[in-house]
Short mmCIF file of C-alpha atoms in Angstrom, two decimals:
data_model
loop_
_atom_site.label_atom_id
_atom_site.label_comp_id
_atom_site.label_asym_id
_atom_site.label_seq_id
_atom_site.Cartn_x
_atom_site.Cartn_y
_atom_site.Cartn_z
CA SER A 1459 -47.24 121.46 -162.61
CA ASP A 1460 -47.00 120.38 -166.10
CA ALA A 1461 -45.79 123.94 -167.34
CA VAL A 1462 -43.05 123.96 -164.97
CA ALA A 1463 -42.00 120.54 -166.13
CA ILE A 1464 -42.19 121.66 -169.86
CA VAL A 1465 -40.26 124.74 -169.21
CA THR A 1466 -37.55 122.94 -167.25
CA ARG A 1467 -37.11 120.48 -170.02
CA LEU A 1468 -36.86 123.31 -172.70
CA LEU A 1469 -34.31 125.10 -170.54
CA ASP A 1470 -32.11 122.01 -170.68
CA ARG A 1471 -31.95 121.84 -174.43
CA PRO A 1472 -29.10 123.59 -175.87
CA GLY A 1473 -29.73 125.91 -178.78
CA THR A 1474 -33.37 126.13 -178.29
CA SER A 1475 -34.42 129.71 -178.68
CA ASP A 1476 -37.78 129.63 -180.44
CA THR A 1477 -40.83 131.40 -179.47
CA LEU A 1478 -43.35 128.66 -178.34
CA ILE A 1479 -46.86 128.61 -177.23
CA LEU A 1480 -47.27 126.87 -174.10
CA ALA A 1481 -50.87 125.55 -173.84
CA GLY A 1482 -52.79 122.37 -173.11
CA PRO A 1483 -55.69 120.36 -174.74
CA GLU A 1484 -58.39 122.34 -172.72
CA THR A 1485 -60.42 125.04 -174.52
CA VAL A 1486 -60.80 128.25 -172.42
CA SER A 1487 -61.96 131.63 -173.45
CA ILE A 1488 -59.61 134.86 -173.24
CA ALA A 1489 -62.12 136.03 -170.32
CA GLN A 1490 -61.40 132.74 -168.50
CA VAL A 1491 -57.75 133.30 -168.67
CA ALA A 1492 -58.13 136.84 -167.46
CA ARG A 1493 -60.23 135.77 -164.40
CA LEU A 1494 -57.84 133.12 -163.49
CA ALA A 1495 -54.86 135.46 -163.66
CA ALA A 1496 -56.75 138.12 -161.74
CA HIS A 1497 -57.65 135.61 -159.12
CA GLU A 1498 -53.96 134.36 -158.83
CA LEU A 1499 -52.74 137.81 -158.68
CA GLY A 1500 -55.34 139.00 -156.04
CA GLY A 1501 -56.40 141.86 -158.20
CA ASP A 1502 -59.98 143.02 -159.38
CA LEU A 1503 -60.72 142.53 -162.85
CA ARG A 1504 -63.51 144.42 -164.96
CA LEU A 1505 -64.30 142.97 -168.33
CA GLU A 1506 -66.01 145.27 -170.98
CA PRO A 1507 -67.41 143.95 -174.24
CA ALA A 1508 -65.59 145.26 -177.27
CA GLU A 1509 -67.59 147.66 -179.49
CA ARG A 1510 -67.16 145.42 -182.55
CA LEU A 1511 -66.56 141.58 -182.16
CA ARG A 1512 -63.40 140.23 -183.72
CA SER A 1513 -62.83 136.53 -184.63
CA ARG A 1514 -64.39 134.35 -182.15
CA ASN A 1515 -61.77 131.55 -182.61
CA LEU A 1516 -58.11 131.97 -181.27
CA VAL A 1517 -56.58 128.52 -181.39
CA ALA A 1518 -53.08 128.02 -180.17
CA ASN A 1519 -50.77 125.88 -182.25
CA THR A 1520 -48.66 123.76 -179.96
CA THR A 1521 -47.11 121.64 -182.84
CA ARG A 1522 -43.70 122.90 -182.35
CA LEU A 1523 -43.80 122.64 -178.52
CA ARG A 1524 -44.80 119.02 -178.84
CA THR A 1525 -41.99 118.10 -181.16
CA LEU A 1526 -39.51 119.64 -178.56
CA VAL A 1527 -40.67 117.96 -175.55
#
């Protein structure tokens, strides 16, 4: 997959010890990520709405990752 290729390329870079966000251009919700993870792990998932809604927009900034690969 693309993620494996990126991680492999980063492992081959000497001196790279940054914390990077590995993400693609597709927009997904936290609930979608949780459902996919539960499905892949073969587990059950129960999502409950938060009592108070926090920010609706969580955007991953992949600029640093793109400069390295």
